[in-house]
Short mmCIF file of C-alpha atoms in Angstrom, two decimals:
data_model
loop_
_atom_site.label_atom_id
_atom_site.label_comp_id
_atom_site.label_asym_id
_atom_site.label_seq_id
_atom_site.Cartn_x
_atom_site.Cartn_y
_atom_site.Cartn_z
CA UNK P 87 -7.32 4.29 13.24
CA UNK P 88 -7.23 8.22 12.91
CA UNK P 89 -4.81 10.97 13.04
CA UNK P 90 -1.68 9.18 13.89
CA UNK P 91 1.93 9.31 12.70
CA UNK P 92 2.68 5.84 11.79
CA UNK P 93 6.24 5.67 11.50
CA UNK P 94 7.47 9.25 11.41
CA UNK P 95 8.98 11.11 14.23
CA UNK P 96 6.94 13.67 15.57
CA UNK P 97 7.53 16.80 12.91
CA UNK P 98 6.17 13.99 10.59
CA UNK P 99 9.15 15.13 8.33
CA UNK P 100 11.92 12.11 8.67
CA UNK P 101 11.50 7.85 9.73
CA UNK P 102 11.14 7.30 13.15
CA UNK P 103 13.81 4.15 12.73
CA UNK P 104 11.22 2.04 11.57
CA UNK P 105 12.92 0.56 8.38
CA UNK P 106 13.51 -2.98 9.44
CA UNK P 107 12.51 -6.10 7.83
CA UNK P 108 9.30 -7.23 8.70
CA UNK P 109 8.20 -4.48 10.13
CA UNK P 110 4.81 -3.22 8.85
CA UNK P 111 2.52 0.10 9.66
CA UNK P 112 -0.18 -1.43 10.17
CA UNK P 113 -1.10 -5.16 10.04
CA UNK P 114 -4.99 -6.24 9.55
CA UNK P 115 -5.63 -9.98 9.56
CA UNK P 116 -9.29 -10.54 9.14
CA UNK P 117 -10.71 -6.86 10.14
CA UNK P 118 -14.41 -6.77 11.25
CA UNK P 119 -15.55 -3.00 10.18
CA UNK P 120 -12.25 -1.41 10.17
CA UNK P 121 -11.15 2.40 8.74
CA UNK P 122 -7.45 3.48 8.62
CA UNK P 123 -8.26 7.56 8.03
CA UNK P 124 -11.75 8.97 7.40
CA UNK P 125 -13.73 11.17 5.89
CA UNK P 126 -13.05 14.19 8.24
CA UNK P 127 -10.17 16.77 8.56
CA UNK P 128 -7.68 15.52 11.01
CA UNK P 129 -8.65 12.18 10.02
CA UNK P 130 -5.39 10.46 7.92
CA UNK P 131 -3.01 8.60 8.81
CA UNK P 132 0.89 9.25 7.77
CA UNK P 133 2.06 5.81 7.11
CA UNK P 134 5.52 6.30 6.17
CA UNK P 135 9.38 4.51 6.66
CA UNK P 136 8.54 0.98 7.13
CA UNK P 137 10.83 -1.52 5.81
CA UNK P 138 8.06 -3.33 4.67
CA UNK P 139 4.18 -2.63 3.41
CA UNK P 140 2.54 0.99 4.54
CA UNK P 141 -0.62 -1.49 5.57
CA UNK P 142 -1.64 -5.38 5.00
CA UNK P 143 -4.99 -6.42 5.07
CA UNK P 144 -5.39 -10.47 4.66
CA UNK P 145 -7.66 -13.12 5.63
CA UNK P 146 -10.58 -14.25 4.14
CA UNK P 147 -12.34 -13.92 7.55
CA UNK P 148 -13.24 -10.15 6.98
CA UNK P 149 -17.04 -9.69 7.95
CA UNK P 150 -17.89 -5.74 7.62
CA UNK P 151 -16.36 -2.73 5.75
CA UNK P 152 -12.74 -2.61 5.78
CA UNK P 153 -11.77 1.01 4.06
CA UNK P 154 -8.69 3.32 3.70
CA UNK P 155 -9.29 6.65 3.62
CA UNK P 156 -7.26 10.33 3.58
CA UNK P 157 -3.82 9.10 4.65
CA UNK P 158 -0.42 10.04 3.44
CA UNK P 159 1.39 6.38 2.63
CA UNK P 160 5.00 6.79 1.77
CA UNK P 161 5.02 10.64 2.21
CA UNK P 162 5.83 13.49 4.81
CA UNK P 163 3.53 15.08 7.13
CA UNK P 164 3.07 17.96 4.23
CA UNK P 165 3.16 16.19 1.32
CA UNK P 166 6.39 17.45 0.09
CA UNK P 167 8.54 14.77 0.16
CA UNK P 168 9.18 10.71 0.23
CA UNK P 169 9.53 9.12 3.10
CA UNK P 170 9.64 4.98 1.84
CA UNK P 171 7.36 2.70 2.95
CA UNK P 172 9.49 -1.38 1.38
CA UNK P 173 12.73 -1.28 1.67
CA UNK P 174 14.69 -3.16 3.96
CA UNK P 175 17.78 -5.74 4.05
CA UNK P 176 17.81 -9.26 5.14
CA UNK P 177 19.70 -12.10 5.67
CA UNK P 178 18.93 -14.83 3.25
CA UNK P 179 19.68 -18.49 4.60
CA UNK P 180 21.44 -20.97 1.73
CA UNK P 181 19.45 -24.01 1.76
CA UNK P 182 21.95 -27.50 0.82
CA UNK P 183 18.87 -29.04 0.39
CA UNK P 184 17.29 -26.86 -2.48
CA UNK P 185 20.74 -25.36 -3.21
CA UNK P 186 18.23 -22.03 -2.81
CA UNK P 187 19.65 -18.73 -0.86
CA UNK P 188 23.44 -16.90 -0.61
CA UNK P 189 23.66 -16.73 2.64
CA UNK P 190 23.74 -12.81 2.58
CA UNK P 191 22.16 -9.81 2.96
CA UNK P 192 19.71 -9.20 0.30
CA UNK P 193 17.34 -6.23 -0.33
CA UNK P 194 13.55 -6.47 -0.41
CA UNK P 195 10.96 -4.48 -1.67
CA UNK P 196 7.09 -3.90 -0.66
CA UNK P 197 4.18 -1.74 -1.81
CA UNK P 198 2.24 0.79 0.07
CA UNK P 199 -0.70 -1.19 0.59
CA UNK P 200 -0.74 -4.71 -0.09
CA UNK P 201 -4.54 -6.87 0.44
CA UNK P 202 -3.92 -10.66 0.53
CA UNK P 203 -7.07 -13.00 0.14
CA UNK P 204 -8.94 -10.20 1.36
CA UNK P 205 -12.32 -9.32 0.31
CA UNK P 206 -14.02 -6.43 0.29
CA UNK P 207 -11.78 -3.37 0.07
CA UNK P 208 -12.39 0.07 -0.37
CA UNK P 209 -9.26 2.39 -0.71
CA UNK P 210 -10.28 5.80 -0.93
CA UNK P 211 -13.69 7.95 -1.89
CA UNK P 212 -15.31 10.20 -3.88
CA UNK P 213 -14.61 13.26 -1.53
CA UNK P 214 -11.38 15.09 -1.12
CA UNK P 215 -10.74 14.25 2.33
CA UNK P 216 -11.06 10.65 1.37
CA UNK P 217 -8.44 10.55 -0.99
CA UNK P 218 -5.18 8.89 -0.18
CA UNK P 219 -2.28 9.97 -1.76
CA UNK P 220 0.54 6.62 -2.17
CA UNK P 221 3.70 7.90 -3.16
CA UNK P 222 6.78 7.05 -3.37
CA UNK P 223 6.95 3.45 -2.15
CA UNK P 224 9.41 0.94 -2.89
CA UNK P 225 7.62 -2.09 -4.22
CA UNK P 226 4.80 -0.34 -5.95
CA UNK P 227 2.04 1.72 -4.59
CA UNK P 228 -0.84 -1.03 -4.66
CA UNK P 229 -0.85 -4.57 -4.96
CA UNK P 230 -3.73 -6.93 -4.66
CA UNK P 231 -3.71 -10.62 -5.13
CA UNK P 232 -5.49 -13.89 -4.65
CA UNK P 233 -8.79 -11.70 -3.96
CA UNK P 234 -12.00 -12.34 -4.33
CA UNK P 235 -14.70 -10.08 -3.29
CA UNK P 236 -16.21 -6.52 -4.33
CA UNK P 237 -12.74 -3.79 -4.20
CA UNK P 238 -13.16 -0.04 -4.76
CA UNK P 239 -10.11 2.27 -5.63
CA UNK P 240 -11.62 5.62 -5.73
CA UNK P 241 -10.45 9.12 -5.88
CA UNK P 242 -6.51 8.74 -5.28
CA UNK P 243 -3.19 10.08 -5.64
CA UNK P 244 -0.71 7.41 -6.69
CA UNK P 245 2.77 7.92 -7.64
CA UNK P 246 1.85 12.27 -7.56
CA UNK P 247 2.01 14.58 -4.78
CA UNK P 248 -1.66 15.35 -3.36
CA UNK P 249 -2.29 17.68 -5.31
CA UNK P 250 -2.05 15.87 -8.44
CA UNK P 251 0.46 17.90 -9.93
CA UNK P 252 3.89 16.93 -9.96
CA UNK P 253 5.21 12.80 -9.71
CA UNK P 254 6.23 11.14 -7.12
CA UNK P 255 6.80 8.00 -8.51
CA UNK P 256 6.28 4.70 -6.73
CA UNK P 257 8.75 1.96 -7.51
CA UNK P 258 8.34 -1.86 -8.33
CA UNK P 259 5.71 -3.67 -10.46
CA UNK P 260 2.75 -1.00 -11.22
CA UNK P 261 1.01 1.67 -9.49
CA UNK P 262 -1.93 -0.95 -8.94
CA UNK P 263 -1.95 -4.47 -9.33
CA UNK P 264 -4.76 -6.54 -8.90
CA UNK P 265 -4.75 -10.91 -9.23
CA UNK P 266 -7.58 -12.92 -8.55
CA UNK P 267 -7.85 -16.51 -8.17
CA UNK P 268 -11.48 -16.05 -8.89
CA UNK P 269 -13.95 -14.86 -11.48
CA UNK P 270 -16.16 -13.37 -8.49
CA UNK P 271 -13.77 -10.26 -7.75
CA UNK P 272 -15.56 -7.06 -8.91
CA UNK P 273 -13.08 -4.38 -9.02
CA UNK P 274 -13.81 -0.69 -9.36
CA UNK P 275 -11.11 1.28 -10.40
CA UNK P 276 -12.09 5.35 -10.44
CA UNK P 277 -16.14 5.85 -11.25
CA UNK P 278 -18.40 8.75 -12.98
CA UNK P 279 -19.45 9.92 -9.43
CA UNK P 280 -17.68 13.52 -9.19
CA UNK P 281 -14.52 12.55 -7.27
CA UNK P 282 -14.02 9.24 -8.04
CA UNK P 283 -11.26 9.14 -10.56
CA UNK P 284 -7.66 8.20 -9.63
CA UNK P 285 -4.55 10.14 -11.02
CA UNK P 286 -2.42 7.69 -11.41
CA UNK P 287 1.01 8.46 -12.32
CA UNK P 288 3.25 5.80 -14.04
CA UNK P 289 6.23 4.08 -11.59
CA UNK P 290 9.57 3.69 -12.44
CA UNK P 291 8.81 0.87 -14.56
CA UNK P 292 6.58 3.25 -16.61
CA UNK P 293 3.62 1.25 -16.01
CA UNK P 294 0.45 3.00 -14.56
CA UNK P 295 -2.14 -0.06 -14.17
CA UNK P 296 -1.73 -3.57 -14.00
CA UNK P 297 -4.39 -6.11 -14.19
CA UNK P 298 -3.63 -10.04 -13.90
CA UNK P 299 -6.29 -12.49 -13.38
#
């Protein structure tokens, strides 16, 4: 999946009326050797203005590669500005039988990426045109859970702009959050390969990294 607006109208600059609930970028349930970007100019993605996540990757089914490279998730075309992938209203049912729900409209928030009992991840690289940059979001810019498998986070831009020098905060829980259910998930979170580290800039909660296993 290369070079598309995902989301955005076609100056890449404002939502394309995607903000609705459950209404995702991109949705990957059990990927056999999938990319979303590359490694090449022209490559990324801009994955912006969905009422819920930027991308979900789940199942347990995955056989191959699945990686995330040099896309814009929660940003403009040009980097310059937010456009929010996790927010959207809905209407929440009251239940008589749990006494659970208002019968209203309530808000709800999602993360730029979200993987869901998904193994074998690799978000980003150790070159520059592999790095994503996953800004801005509503419900964090990360979030992994019930995984277990080998996950690489390499060479990013989360909560900055792309170049690393101003914030651009993501909102909700933590820049990255990772949960496992198991003691086989191998996380790699930067590297000492040239390119590999992650600027990571704290969300709105002021947290940068969050690790829960």
């Amino acid at each position: 999946i290369k070079g598309n607006y995902i989301g955005v109208d076609s100056t890449g600059n404002a939502s394309a009326g995607a903000l609705l609930a459950y209404n995702r970028g991109i949705i990957a349930v059990n990927p056999q050797n999938l990319t979303i970007g590359g490694s090449t100019s022209g490559d990324g993605n801009i994955i912006s203005g969905w009422g819920e996540e930027g991308i979900l990757i789940s199942g347990n089914g995955i056989s191959g590669a699945v990686a995330i490279k040099g896309n814009y998730i929660g940003l403009n075309a040009s980097g310059t500005a937010t456009i929010p992938n996790g927010y959207a209203f809905i209407f929440e049912p009251f239940d008589p039988e749990t006494e659970e729900g208002c019968d209203c409209v309530v808000d709800e928030v999602s993360p730029g990426i979200l993987v869901s009992n998904a193994p074998n991840i690799t978000i980003g690289g150790t070159t520059a045109l592999e790095a994503n940059t996953i800004s801005g979001n509503e419900g964090g810019g990360i979030i992994m859970y019930d995984v277990a498998g080998t996950y690489a986070i390499q060479g990013n831009y989360i909560g900055t702009n792309p170049a690393g020098t101003a914030r651009m905060a993501n909102d909700g829980e933590a820049a990255v959050v990772a949960t496992s259910t198991s003691y086989s998930a191998d996380f790699t979170l930067g590297g000492t390969a040239e390119g590999a580290r992650n600027i990571i800039a704290p969300d709105t909660d002021n947290i940068g990294v969050l690790f829960s296993g």
